């Protein structure tokens, strides 16, 4: 019952965690609410419902190869229910104040023996608390908001020769990430990768311009021969398209023989999927397959697109065209960051439906409200999410948002939903 209450009355927020190659390594999961029922997921008392929700929402399969970093307070640490979490899918963050007693240390040793990875949060140097826990943890989290420039180097230096991964928490900019990487940090938590300088009038690269031409052709009711001819002028894109269609065919057993014809590939993939794929490539023109697992920006864009689509199905369950436009809106919302251009200048070059333009430029209409909701959701803004949920038509609540996140993550990692 408590888990059900948390799912209905709290938001399951996530903070991306990237590795040194700037690829997604995991998510920090937390429950946040603006009322008294649900506490911060990293606060005492929230661990048990968060872990139960992790299982109930199917987050293990939803996260794929990415780990879930879950805060475990002192009370929940000793409960057997913690062992329902899969050792290979989570990192248990120890939210422990003060010097751990012998019972706590034995419990940590037992969890390690069972295959769990442990992380120590709020590290502020070697003291009586950390000295006892350092031999048992694999990850040390250092909060950049609490550590000054000079102190950061000292903290990292004191751990440099230990077989421990350093995680920089609250990384707000790429400059901070680079500074931490130079100090030996292995993991970086925050949305700094989604921060970019927007410059009006910036010129697009040749590959980006070619993609825009193709997106415009696919989005219009033109003959397939025109699309085929445009692809022939872009041999790298043609090869990538054939690879993608062949890969989809082998996974789904849809095609008896590998696809070798460009026209055949365009027809089999379909214009709806082709437009989605090309739009994702706009966020990473050098990617051969636009695989979201390799790029956190692609991950956010694809996840936004799928969540927008799912949320439209809640509000307008029989409007497939609007659902398609919702997916495209979610992807396009990340293009200013990827291209460094204002959205209005991007839309001067890409032909989109009126509903999509209104949503992206002014947050108007249902698509605009859903996009604003996902902006708040990505920003861990519980109060803002509540305000927008109450203004949406239909049956939208916190549980709806949590469930859509889980389903979208599962889809993103190759699931069937």
mmCIF file of C-alpha atoms in Angstrom:
data_model
loop_
_atom_site.group_PDB
_atom_site.id
_atom_site.type_symbol
_atom_site.label_atom_id
_atom_site.label_comp_id
_atom_site.label_asym_id
_atom_site.label_seq_id
_atom_site.Cartn_x
_atom_site.Cartn_y
_atom_site.Cartn_z
ATOM 1 C CA UNK A 1 0.000 0.000 0.000
ATOM 2 C CA UNK A 2 2.815 2.405 0.838
ATOM 3 C CA UNK A 3 4.434 1.711 -2.537
ATOM 4 C CA UNK A 4 1.160 2.415 -4.305
ATOM 5 C CA UNK A 5 0.814 5.667 -2.385
ATOM 6 C CA UNK A 6 4.337 6.706 -3.355
ATOM 7 C CA UNK A 7 3.699 5.945 -7.015
ATOM 8 C CA UNK A 8 0.557 8.075 -6.932
ATOM 9 C CA UNK A 9 1.877 10.876 -4.757
ATOM 10 C CA UNK A 10 5.529 11.263 -5.717
ATOM 11 C CA UNK A 11 7.600 11.746 -8.843
ATOM 12 C CA UNK A 12 10.293 9.259 -9.786
ATOM 13 C CA UNK A 13 13.049 11.607 -10.910
ATOM 14 C CA UNK A 14 16.316 10.570 -12.506
ATOM 15 C CA UNK A 15 19.714 12.225 -12.839
ATOM 16 C CA UNK A 16 21.958 10.893 -15.643
ATOM 17 C CA UNK A 17 25.390 9.555 -14.689
ATOM 18 C CA UNK A 18 28.027 9.551 -17.445
ATOM 19 C CA UNK A 19 31.400 7.829 -17.688
ATOM 20 C CA UNK A 20 34.716 9.294 -18.862
ATOM 21 C CA UNK A 21 33.732 8.632 -22.501
ATOM 22 C CA UNK A 22 30.592 10.733 -21.885
ATOM 23 C CA UNK A 23 28.351 7.730 -22.397
ATOM 24 C CA UNK A 24 25.414 6.938 -20.142
ATOM 25 C CA UNK A 25 26.505 4.736 -17.244
ATOM 26 C CA UNK A 26 23.439 4.938 -15.019
ATOM 27 C CA UNK A 27 20.810 7.046 -13.313
ATOM 28 C CA UNK A 28 20.477 8.377 -9.816
ATOM 29 C CA UNK A 29 16.861 7.557 -8.922
ATOM 30 C CA UNK A 30 14.968 9.562 -6.340
ATOM 31 C CA UNK A 31 11.419 10.283 -5.223
ATOM 32 C CA UNK A 32 10.513 13.921 -4.821
ATOM 33 C CA UNK A 33 7.252 15.566 -3.875
ATOM 34 C CA UNK A 34 6.056 18.972 -2.740
ATOM 35 C CA UNK A 35 3.934 17.514 0.047
ATOM 36 C CA UNK A 36 4.618 15.655 3.259
ATOM 37 C CA UNK A 37 3.722 12.151 2.056
ATOM 38 C CA UNK A 38 6.764 11.591 -0.138
ATOM 39 C CA UNK A 39 10.231 12.563 0.986
ATOM 40 C CA UNK A 40 13.388 13.151 -0.973
ATOM 41 C CA UNK A 41 14.576 9.791 -2.292
ATOM 42 C CA UNK A 42 17.942 10.401 -0.635
ATOM 43 C CA UNK A 43 16.394 11.146 2.751
ATOM 44 C CA UNK A 44 15.822 8.687 5.605
ATOM 45 C CA UNK A 45 12.497 6.911 5.320
ATOM 46 C CA UNK A 46 12.235 6.956 1.519
ATOM 47 C CA UNK A 47 14.520 4.010 0.739
ATOM 48 C CA UNK A 48 12.009 1.180 1.153
ATOM 49 C CA UNK A 49 9.259 2.684 -1.051
ATOM 50 C CA UNK A 50 11.819 3.702 -3.671
ATOM 51 C CA UNK A 51 13.219 0.171 -3.853
ATOM 52 C CA UNK A 52 9.721 -1.301 -4.021
ATOM 53 C CA UNK A 53 8.783 1.130 -6.780
ATOM 54 C CA UNK A 54 11.948 0.144 -8.676
ATOM 55 C CA UNK A 55 10.624 -3.419 -8.804
ATOM 56 C CA UNK A 56 6.979 -2.523 -9.425
ATOM 57 C CA UNK A 57 7.768 -0.223 -12.353
ATOM 58 C CA UNK A 58 10.080 -2.802 -13.923
ATOM 59 C CA UNK A 59 13.024 -0.419 -13.842
ATOM 60 C CA UNK A 60 15.603 -3.211 -14.139
ATOM 61 C CA UNK A 61 14.528 -4.098 -17.669
ATOM 62 C CA UNK A 62 13.743 -0.456 -18.414
ATOM 63 C CA UNK A 63 17.285 0.731 -17.685
ATOM 64 C CA UNK A 64 18.989 -1.906 -19.846
ATOM 65 C CA UNK A 65 22.742 -1.809 -19.240
ATOM 66 C CA UNK A 66 22.543 1.375 -17.166
ATOM 67 C CA UNK A 67 22.755 0.973 -13.387
ATOM 68 C CA UNK A 68 20.324 2.491 -10.932
ATOM 69 C CA UNK A 69 22.008 4.388 -8.095
ATOM 70 C CA UNK A 70 19.617 4.085 -5.141
ATOM 71 C CA UNK A 71 20.062 5.728 -1.758
ATOM 72 C CA UNK A 72 19.842 3.307 1.192
ATOM 73 C CA UNK A 73 19.332 4.821 4.632
ATOM 74 C CA UNK A 74 20.516 3.248 7.880
ATOM 75 C CA UNK A 75 17.092 1.811 8.728
ATOM 76 C CA UNK A 76 16.499 0.057 5.419
ATOM 77 C CA UNK A 77 20.077 -1.186 5.182
ATOM 78 C CA UNK A 78 19.344 -3.951 7.699
ATOM 79 C CA UNK A 79 16.066 -5.143 6.173
ATOM 80 C CA UNK A 80 15.946 -8.338 4.129
ATOM 81 C CA UNK A 81 13.772 -6.626 1.524
ATOM 82 C CA UNK A 82 16.863 -4.895 0.158
ATOM 83 C CA UNK A 83 17.946 -8.254 -1.251
ATOM 84 C CA UNK A 84 14.999 -8.201 -3.673
ATOM 85 C CA UNK A 85 17.002 -5.683 -5.695
ATOM 86 C CA UNK A 86 19.151 -7.316 -8.421
ATOM 87 C CA UNK A 87 22.856 -7.066 -7.485
ATOM 88 C CA UNK A 88 23.890 -6.594 -11.107
ATOM 89 C CA UNK A 89 21.459 -3.745 -11.744
ATOM 90 C CA UNK A 90 21.924 -1.355 -8.827
ATOM 91 C CA UNK A 91 24.521 0.566 -6.861
ATOM 92 C CA UNK A 92 23.501 0.972 -3.222
ATOM 93 C CA UNK A 93 24.379 4.445 -1.974
ATOM 94 C CA UNK A 94 25.020 4.398 1.759
ATOM 95 C CA UNK A 95 23.220 7.321 3.391
ATOM 96 C CA UNK A 96 24.944 6.960 6.736
ATOM 97 C CA UNK A 97 25.585 9.711 9.265
ATOM 98 C CA UNK A 98 28.236 9.345 11.889
ATOM 99 C CA UNK A 99 30.594 6.452 12.532
ATOM 100 C CA UNK A 100 29.070 3.093 11.473
ATOM 101 C CA UNK A 101 28.749 0.487 14.214
ATOM 102 C CA UNK A 102 29.871 -3.146 13.941
ATOM 103 C CA UNK A 103 26.401 -4.341 12.897
ATOM 104 C CA UNK A 104 26.328 -1.881 10.014
ATOM 105 C CA UNK A 105 29.821 -2.853 8.885
ATOM 106 C CA UNK A 106 28.919 -6.564 8.955
ATOM 107 C CA UNK A 107 25.801 -5.842 6.896
ATOM 108 C CA UNK A 108 27.868 -3.966 4.296
ATOM 109 C CA UNK A 109 30.313 -6.864 4.108
ATOM 110 C CA UNK A 110 27.415 -9.301 3.663
ATOM 111 C CA UNK A 111 25.893 -7.231 0.832
ATOM 112 C CA UNK A 112 29.247 -7.098 -0.909
ATOM 113 C CA UNK A 113 29.543 -10.872 -0.600
ATOM 114 C CA UNK A 114 26.136 -11.144 -2.283
ATOM 115 C CA UNK A 115 27.431 -9.186 -5.271
ATOM 116 C CA UNK A 116 26.107 -5.701 -4.509
ATOM 117 C CA UNK A 117 28.129 -2.600 -5.353
ATOM 118 C CA UNK A 118 28.237 0.016 -2.600
ATOM 119 C CA UNK A 119 28.809 3.745 -2.855
ATOM 120 C CA UNK A 120 29.656 6.230 -0.120
ATOM 121 C CA UNK A 121 27.863 9.571 -0.395
ATOM 122 C CA UNK A 122 28.781 12.989 0.971
ATOM 123 C CA UNK A 123 32.501 12.265 1.117
ATOM 124 C CA UNK A 124 34.396 15.115 2.795
ATOM 125 C CA UNK A 125 37.751 13.516 3.431
ATOM 126 C CA UNK A 126 39.167 10.607 5.370
ATOM 127 C CA UNK A 127 37.605 10.593 8.836
ATOM 128 C CA UNK A 128 36.307 7.980 11.298
ATOM 129 C CA UNK A 129 33.220 7.357 9.162
ATOM 130 C CA UNK A 130 34.898 6.996 5.776
ATOM 131 C CA UNK A 131 37.965 5.140 7.057
ATOM 132 C CA UNK A 132 35.811 2.158 8.083
ATOM 133 C CA UNK A 133 33.735 2.150 4.901
ATOM 134 C CA UNK A 134 36.416 2.760 2.262
ATOM 135 C CA UNK A 135 37.499 -0.924 2.072
ATOM 136 C CA UNK A 136 33.901 -1.906 1.229
ATOM 137 C CA UNK A 137 32.774 0.646 -1.339
ATOM 138 C CA UNK A 138 33.408 0.773 -5.075
ATOM 139 C CA UNK A 139 32.231 4.349 -5.654
ATOM 140 C CA UNK A 140 32.834 7.579 -3.739
ATOM 141 C CA UNK A 141 30.465 10.500 -4.431
ATOM 142 C CA UNK A 142 31.802 14.023 -4.011
ATOM 143 C CA UNK A 143 29.297 16.892 -4.171
ATOM 144 C CA UNK A 144 30.705 19.801 -6.158
ATOM 145 C CA UNK A 145 28.285 22.185 -4.475
ATOM 146 C CA UNK A 146 29.905 21.421 -1.128
ATOM 147 C CA UNK A 147 33.534 21.325 -2.229
ATOM 148 C CA UNK A 148 35.555 24.365 -3.211
ATOM 149 C CA UNK A 149 38.043 24.379 -6.090
ATOM 150 C CA UNK A 150 41.047 23.723 -3.877
ATOM 151 C CA UNK A 151 39.248 21.232 -1.656
ATOM 152 C CA UNK A 152 38.102 19.225 -4.680
ATOM 153 C CA UNK A 153 41.676 18.492 -5.692
ATOM 154 C CA UNK A 154 42.581 17.471 -2.137
ATOM 155 C CA UNK A 155 39.582 15.138 -1.843
ATOM 156 C CA UNK A 156 40.299 13.454 -5.144
ATOM 157 C CA UNK A 157 44.026 13.247 -4.454
ATOM 158 C CA UNK A 158 43.499 11.436 -1.154
ATOM 159 C CA UNK A 159 41.710 8.600 -3.019
ATOM 160 C CA UNK A 160 43.751 8.495 -6.217
ATOM 161 C CA UNK A 161 45.651 5.298 -5.414
ATOM 162 C CA UNK A 162 42.674 3.346 -4.120
ATOM 163 C CA UNK A 163 40.689 0.901 -6.335
ATOM 164 C CA UNK A 164 37.637 3.175 -6.102
ATOM 165 C CA UNK A 165 35.696 5.093 -8.749
ATOM 166 C CA UNK A 166 35.163 8.773 -8.038
ATOM 167 C CA UNK A 167 31.763 10.241 -8.921
ATOM 168 C CA UNK A 168 31.354 13.999 -9.240
ATOM 169 C CA UNK A 169 27.850 15.003 -8.156
ATOM 170 C CA UNK A 170 26.048 18.179 -9.313
ATOM 171 C CA UNK A 171 28.178 18.785 -12.400
ATOM 172 C CA UNK A 172 26.618 21.898 -13.911
ATOM 173 C CA UNK A 173 28.885 22.631 -16.874
ATOM 174 C CA UNK A 174 31.250 20.961 -19.302
ATOM 175 C CA UNK A 175 34.100 22.990 -17.793
ATOM 176 C CA UNK A 176 33.386 21.425 -14.402
ATOM 177 C CA UNK A 177 33.314 17.983 -15.979
ATOM 178 C CA UNK A 178 36.671 18.520 -17.682
ATOM 179 C CA UNK A 179 38.175 19.790 -14.433
ATOM 180 C CA UNK A 180 36.926 16.714 -12.567
ATOM 181 C CA UNK A 181 38.142 14.377 -15.281
ATOM 182 C CA UNK A 182 41.626 15.896 -15.034
ATOM 183 C CA UNK A 183 41.530 15.171 -11.292
ATOM 184 C CA UNK A 184 40.811 11.488 -11.896
ATOM 185 C CA UNK A 185 37.030 11.311 -11.577
ATOM 186 C CA UNK A 186 35.443 8.384 -13.432
ATOM 187 C CA UNK A 187 31.724 9.233 -13.260
ATOM 188 C CA UNK A 188 29.826 12.509 -13.613
ATOM 189 C CA UNK A 189 26.277 13.205 -12.430
ATOM 190 C CA UNK A 190 24.240 16.060 -13.832
ATOM 191 C CA UNK A 191 22.716 17.508 -17.002
ATOM 192 C CA UNK A 192 25.739 19.496 -18.125
ATOM 193 C CA UNK A 193 25.703 17.641 -21.468
ATOM 194 C CA UNK A 194 22.367 19.333 -22.238
ATOM 195 C CA UNK A 195 23.817 22.830 -21.805
ATOM 196 C CA UNK A 196 24.973 24.591 -24.953
ATOM 197 C CA UNK A 197 25.579 28.114 -26.164
ATOM 198 C CA UNK A 198 22.758 29.193 -28.488
ATOM 199 C CA UNK A 199 24.065 31.576 -31.172
ATOM 200 C CA UNK A 200 21.730 33.179 -33.702
ATOM 201 C CA UNK A 201 22.935 32.906 -37.293
ATOM 202 C CA UNK A 202 25.330 30.002 -36.696
ATOM 203 C CA UNK A 203 25.933 28.033 -39.905
ATOM 204 C CA UNK A 204 25.010 24.384 -40.139
ATOM 205 C CA UNK A 205 27.548 21.817 -41.273
ATOM 206 C CA UNK A 206 27.183 20.192 -44.689
ATOM 207 C CA UNK A 207 25.973 16.947 -43.121
ATOM 208 C CA UNK A 208 23.365 18.777 -41.032
ATOM 209 C CA UNK A 209 22.112 20.666 -44.081
ATOM 210 C CA UNK A 210 21.815 17.389 -46.006
ATOM 211 C CA UNK A 211 19.789 15.873 -43.188
ATOM 212 C CA UNK A 212 17.431 18.851 -43.163
ATOM 213 C CA UNK A 213 16.837 18.450 -46.895
ATOM 214 C CA UNK A 214 15.970 14.775 -46.393
ATOM 215 C CA UNK A 215 13.733 15.473 -43.392
ATOM 216 C CA UNK A 216 11.784 17.999 -45.426
ATOM 217 C CA UNK A 217 11.366 15.577 -48.341
ATOM 218 C CA UNK A 218 10.250 12.703 -46.106
ATOM 219 C CA UNK A 219 7.801 14.933 -44.262
ATOM 220 C CA UNK A 220 6.076 15.966 -47.482
ATOM 221 C CA UNK A 221 3.922 13.882 -49.788
ATOM 222 C CA UNK A 222 6.549 13.465 -52.490
ATOM 223 C CA UNK A 223 7.275 10.457 -54.664
ATOM 224 C CA UNK A 224 9.669 7.885 -53.204
ATOM 225 C CA UNK A 225 11.922 8.372 -56.226
ATOM 226 C CA UNK A 226 12.730 11.925 -55.093
ATOM 227 C CA UNK A 227 13.703 10.674 -51.621
ATOM 228 C CA UNK A 228 15.765 7.886 -53.185
ATOM 229 C CA UNK A 229 17.598 10.371 -55.400
ATOM 230 C CA UNK A 230 18.379 12.624 -52.412
ATOM 231 C CA UNK A 231 19.848 9.652 -50.548
ATOM 232 C CA UNK A 232 22.004 8.768 -53.563
ATOM 233 C CA UNK A 233 23.748 12.122 -53.166
ATOM 234 C CA UNK A 234 24.601 11.152 -49.561
ATOM 235 C CA UNK A 235 26.398 7.755 -49.771
ATOM 236 C CA UNK A 236 27.233 7.614 -46.069
ATOM 237 C CA UNK A 237 23.583 8.120 -45.128
ATOM 238 C CA UNK A 238 22.517 5.533 -47.709
ATOM 239 C CA UNK A 239 24.852 2.943 -46.213
ATOM 240 C CA UNK A 240 23.639 3.755 -42.713
ATOM 241 C CA UNK A 241 20.001 3.428 -43.781
ATOM 242 C CA UNK A 242 20.614 -0.008 -45.282
ATOM 243 C CA UNK A 243 22.389 -1.098 -42.097
ATOM 244 C CA UNK A 244 19.546 0.120 -39.911
ATOM 245 C CA UNK A 245 16.829 -1.582 -41.974
ATOM 246 C CA UNK A 246 18.794 -4.832 -42.109
ATOM 247 C CA UNK A 247 19.361 -4.709 -38.349
ATOM 248 C CA UNK A 248 15.661 -4.115 -37.683
ATOM 249 C CA UNK A 249 14.791 -6.974 -39.999
ATOM 250 C CA UNK A 250 17.066 -9.453 -38.257
ATOM 251 C CA UNK A 251 15.751 -8.495 -34.812
ATOM 252 C CA UNK A 252 12.101 -8.662 -35.809
ATOM 253 C CA UNK A 253 12.342 -11.455 -38.425
ATOM 254 C CA UNK A 254 10.356 -9.205 -40.761
ATOM 255 C CA UNK A 255 12.512 -9.724 -43.837
ATOM 256 C CA UNK A 256 13.433 -13.078 -45.297
ATOM 257 C CA UNK A 257 16.480 -11.648 -47.104
ATOM 258 C CA UNK A 258 18.849 -8.760 -46.283
ATOM 259 C CA UNK A 259 17.748 -5.468 -47.807
ATOM 260 C CA UNK A 260 20.076 -4.215 -50.531
ATOM 261 C CA UNK A 261 17.833 -1.876 -52.550
ATOM 262 C CA UNK A 262 17.565 1.730 -51.396
ATOM 263 C CA UNK A 263 13.967 2.053 -52.595
ATOM 264 C CA UNK A 264 13.137 -1.239 -50.850
ATOM 265 C CA UNK A 265 14.708 0.029 -47.613
ATOM 266 C CA UNK A 266 12.731 3.291 -47.701
ATOM 267 C CA UNK A 267 9.483 1.406 -48.304
ATOM 268 C CA UNK A 268 10.095 -1.195 -45.587
ATOM 269 C CA UNK A 269 11.161 1.283 -42.927
ATOM 270 C CA UNK A 270 8.224 3.574 -43.722
ATOM 271 C CA UNK A 271 8.192 7.355 -43.841
ATOM 272 C CA UNK A 272 7.141 7.744 -40.213
ATOM 273 C CA UNK A 273 10.127 5.739 -38.922
ATOM 274 C CA UNK A 274 12.447 7.259 -41.531
ATOM 275 C CA UNK A 275 11.584 10.788 -40.374
ATOM 276 C CA UNK A 276 12.217 9.795 -36.759
ATOM 277 C CA UNK A 277 15.578 8.249 -37.600
ATOM 278 C CA UNK A 278 16.712 11.254 -39.634
ATOM 279 C CA UNK A 279 15.630 13.634 -36.871
ATOM 280 C CA UNK A 280 17.684 11.686 -34.341
ATOM 281 C CA UNK A 281 20.684 11.808 -36.683
ATOM 282 C CA UNK A 282 20.401 15.600 -36.592
ATOM 283 C CA UNK A 283 21.469 15.372 -32.954
ATOM 284 C CA UNK A 284 24.537 13.285 -33.829
ATOM 285 C CA UNK A 285 25.310 13.461 -37.572
ATOM 286 C CA UNK A 286 28.411 11.279 -37.185
ATOM 287 C CA UNK A 287 26.486 8.362 -35.700
ATOM 288 C CA UNK A 288 26.022 5.346 -37.954
ATOM 289 C CA UNK A 289 22.828 4.181 -36.309
ATOM 290 C CA UNK A 290 21.740 7.036 -34.023
ATOM 291 C CA UNK A 291 21.982 4.650 -31.090
ATOM 292 C CA UNK A 292 20.700 6.496 -27.991
ATOM 293 C CA UNK A 293 22.678 4.203 -25.693
ATOM 294 C CA UNK A 294 25.912 5.858 -26.876
ATOM 295 C CA UNK A 295 24.875 9.480 -26.480
ATOM 296 C CA UNK A 296 23.140 11.038 -23.476
ATOM 297 C CA UNK A 297 21.727 13.796 -25.694
ATOM 298 C CA UNK A 298 20.218 11.221 -28.046
ATOM 299 C CA UNK A 299 18.943 9.363 -24.990
ATOM 300 C CA UNK A 300 17.092 12.446 -23.762
ATOM 301 C CA UNK A 301 15.733 13.237 -27.225
ATOM 302 C CA UNK A 302 14.460 9.720 -27.939
ATOM 303 C CA UNK A 303 13.096 9.389 -24.408
ATOM 304 C CA UNK A 304 11.278 12.717 -24.720
ATOM 305 C CA UNK A 305 9.811 11.680 -28.043
ATOM 306 C CA UNK A 306 8.492 8.383 -26.707
ATOM 307 C CA UNK A 307 7.158 9.947 -23.492
ATOM 308 C CA UNK A 308 5.376 12.659 -25.479
ATOM 309 C CA UNK A 309 3.834 9.939 -27.635
ATOM 310 C CA UNK A 310 2.709 7.925 -24.600
ATOM 311 C CA UNK A 311 1.252 10.968 -22.855
ATOM 312 C CA UNK A 312 -0.765 11.912 -25.945
ATOM 313 C CA UNK A 313 -2.160 8.368 -25.948
ATOM 314 C CA UNK A 314 -3.397 9.056 -22.405
ATOM 315 C CA UNK A 315 -5.047 12.371 -23.274
ATOM 316 C CA UNK A 316 -6.119 11.616 -26.873
ATOM 317 C CA UNK A 317 -6.078 7.802 -27.141
ATOM 318 C CA UNK A 318 -7.451 7.592 -30.699
ATOM 319 C CA UNK A 319 -5.427 10.371 -32.311
ATOM 320 C CA UNK A 320 -2.504 8.577 -33.996
ATOM 321 C CA UNK A 321 -1.507 11.629 -36.031
ATOM 322 C CA UNK A 322 -1.137 13.734 -32.885
ATOM 323 C CA UNK A 323 0.883 10.927 -31.261
ATOM 324 C CA UNK A 324 3.253 10.958 -34.256
ATOM 325 C CA UNK A 325 3.585 14.730 -34.019
ATOM 326 C CA UNK A 326 4.249 14.380 -30.281
ATOM 327 C CA UNK A 327 7.225 12.097 -30.905
ATOM 328 C CA UNK A 328 8.673 14.525 -33.435
ATOM 329 C CA UNK A 329 8.124 17.442 -31.030
ATOM 330 C CA UNK A 330 10.085 15.682 -28.317
ATOM 331 C CA UNK A 331 13.037 15.056 -30.622
ATOM 332 C CA UNK A 332 13.051 18.554 -32.101
ATOM 333 C CA UNK A 333 12.982 20.104 -28.620
ATOM 334 C CA UNK A 334 16.610 19.009 -28.156
ATOM 335 C CA UNK A 335 17.882 20.391 -31.472
ATOM 336 C CA UNK A 336 18.726 23.895 -30.170
ATOM 337 C CA UNK A 337 21.183 22.236 -27.770
ATOM 338 C CA UNK A 338 22.600 19.913 -30.423
ATOM 339 C CA UNK A 339 22.921 22.546 -33.146
ATOM 340 C CA UNK A 340 23.536 25.649 -31.032
ATOM 341 C CA UNK A 341 20.735 27.500 -32.848
ATOM 342 C CA UNK A 342 17.490 29.101 -31.594
ATOM 343 C CA UNK A 343 14.445 26.946 -32.271
ATOM 344 C CA UNK A 344 12.826 29.560 -34.522
ATOM 345 C CA UNK A 345 15.846 29.539 -36.838
ATOM 346 C CA UNK A 346 15.803 25.730 -36.951
ATOM 347 C CA UNK A 347 12.112 25.725 -37.861
ATOM 348 C CA UNK A 348 12.792 28.157 -40.689
ATOM 349 C CA UNK A 349 14.676 25.292 -42.326
ATOM 350 C CA UNK A 350 12.560 22.286 -41.307
ATOM 351 C CA UNK A 351 8.938 22.024 -42.426
ATOM 352 C CA UNK A 352 6.755 20.975 -39.478
ATOM 353 C CA UNK A 353 3.050 20.949 -38.693
ATOM 354 C CA UNK A 354 1.501 24.012 -37.073
ATOM 355 C CA UNK A 355 0.909 22.110 -33.801
ATOM 356 C CA UNK A 356 4.597 21.211 -33.576
ATOM 357 C CA UNK A 357 5.754 24.766 -34.262
ATOM 358 C CA UNK A 358 3.366 26.209 -31.655
ATOM 359 C CA UNK A 359 4.529 23.661 -29.086
ATOM 360 C CA UNK A 360 8.232 24.285 -29.668
ATOM 361 C CA UNK A 361 8.089 28.076 -29.917
ATOM 362 C CA UNK A 362 5.367 28.985 -27.417
ATOM 363 C CA UNK A 363 4.411 25.818 -25.506
ATOM 364 C CA UNK A 364 0.901 26.228 -26.945
ATOM 365 C CA UNK A 365 -1.688 23.469 -27.307
ATOM 366 C CA UNK A 366 -1.612 19.974 -25.833
ATOM 367 C CA UNK A 367 1.829 19.251 -27.294
ATOM 368 C CA UNK A 368 3.184 22.482 -25.830
ATOM 369 C CA UNK A 369 1.813 21.700 -22.373
ATOM 370 C CA UNK A 370 3.266 18.182 -22.492
ATOM 371 C CA UNK A 371 6.638 19.553 -23.583
ATOM 372 C CA UNK A 372 6.591 22.049 -20.703
ATOM 373 C CA UNK A 373 5.730 19.172 -18.363
ATOM 374 C CA UNK A 374 8.760 17.173 -19.514
ATOM 375 C CA UNK A 375 10.948 20.267 -19.070
ATOM 376 C CA UNK A 376 9.852 20.386 -15.423
ATOM 377 C CA UNK A 377 10.200 16.612 -15.062
ATOM 378 C CA UNK A 378 13.785 16.677 -16.359
ATOM 379 C CA UNK A 379 14.490 19.525 -13.931
ATOM 380 C CA UNK A 380 13.211 17.580 -10.880
ATOM 381 C CA UNK A 381 10.568 20.268 -10.352
ATOM 382 C CA UNK A 382 7.742 18.550 -8.430
ATOM 383 C CA UNK A 383 5.681 21.694 -7.889
ATOM 384 C CA UNK A 384 5.945 22.665 -11.556
ATOM 385 C CA UNK A 385 4.921 19.162 -12.641
ATOM 386 C CA UNK A 386 1.886 19.272 -10.371
ATOM 387 C CA UNK A 387 0.784 22.609 -11.777
ATOM 388 C CA UNK A 388 0.992 21.401 -15.370
ATOM 389 C CA UNK A 389 -0.597 18.007 -14.661
ATOM 390 C CA UNK A 390 -3.635 19.711 -13.154
ATOM 391 C CA UNK A 391 -4.036 21.874 -16.281
ATOM 392 C CA UNK A 392 -3.969 18.947 -18.729
ATOM 393 C CA UNK A 393 -7.216 17.469 -20.086
ATOM 394 C CA UNK A 394 -7.840 13.822 -19.241
ATOM 395 C CA UNK A 395 -6.541 11.518 -16.518
ATOM 396 C CA UNK A 396 -3.030 12.783 -15.855
ATOM 397 C CA UNK A 397 -1.375 12.351 -12.478
ATOM 398 C CA UNK A 398 2.039 11.616 -10.976
ATOM 399 C CA UNK A 399 1.655 7.870 -11.440
ATOM 400 C CA UNK A 400 0.904 8.441 -15.145
ATOM 401 C CA UNK A 401 4.196 10.288 -15.549
ATOM 402 C CA UNK A 402 6.170 7.647 -13.634
ATOM 403 C CA UNK A 403 4.619 4.834 -15.655
ATOM 404 C CA UNK A 404 5.295 6.589 -18.977
ATOM 405 C CA UNK A 405 8.925 7.064 -17.951
ATOM 406 C CA UNK A 406 9.306 3.349 -17.206
ATOM 407 C CA UNK A 407 7.650 2.290 -20.471
ATOM 408 C CA UNK A 408 9.689 4.793 -22.498
ATOM 409 C CA UNK A 409 12.962 3.647 -20.934
ATOM 410 C CA UNK A 410 12.086 0.018 -21.690
ATOM 411 C CA UNK A 411 11.334 0.925 -25.317
ATOM 412 C CA UNK A 412 14.579 2.896 -25.538
ATOM 413 C CA UNK A 413 16.583 -0.137 -24.395
ATOM 414 C CA UNK A 414 15.072 -2.494 -26.935
ATOM 415 C CA UNK A 415 11.925 -3.580 -25.103
ATOM 416 C CA UNK A 416 8.635 -4.242 -26.811
ATOM 417 C CA UNK A 417 6.571 -1.472 -25.168
#
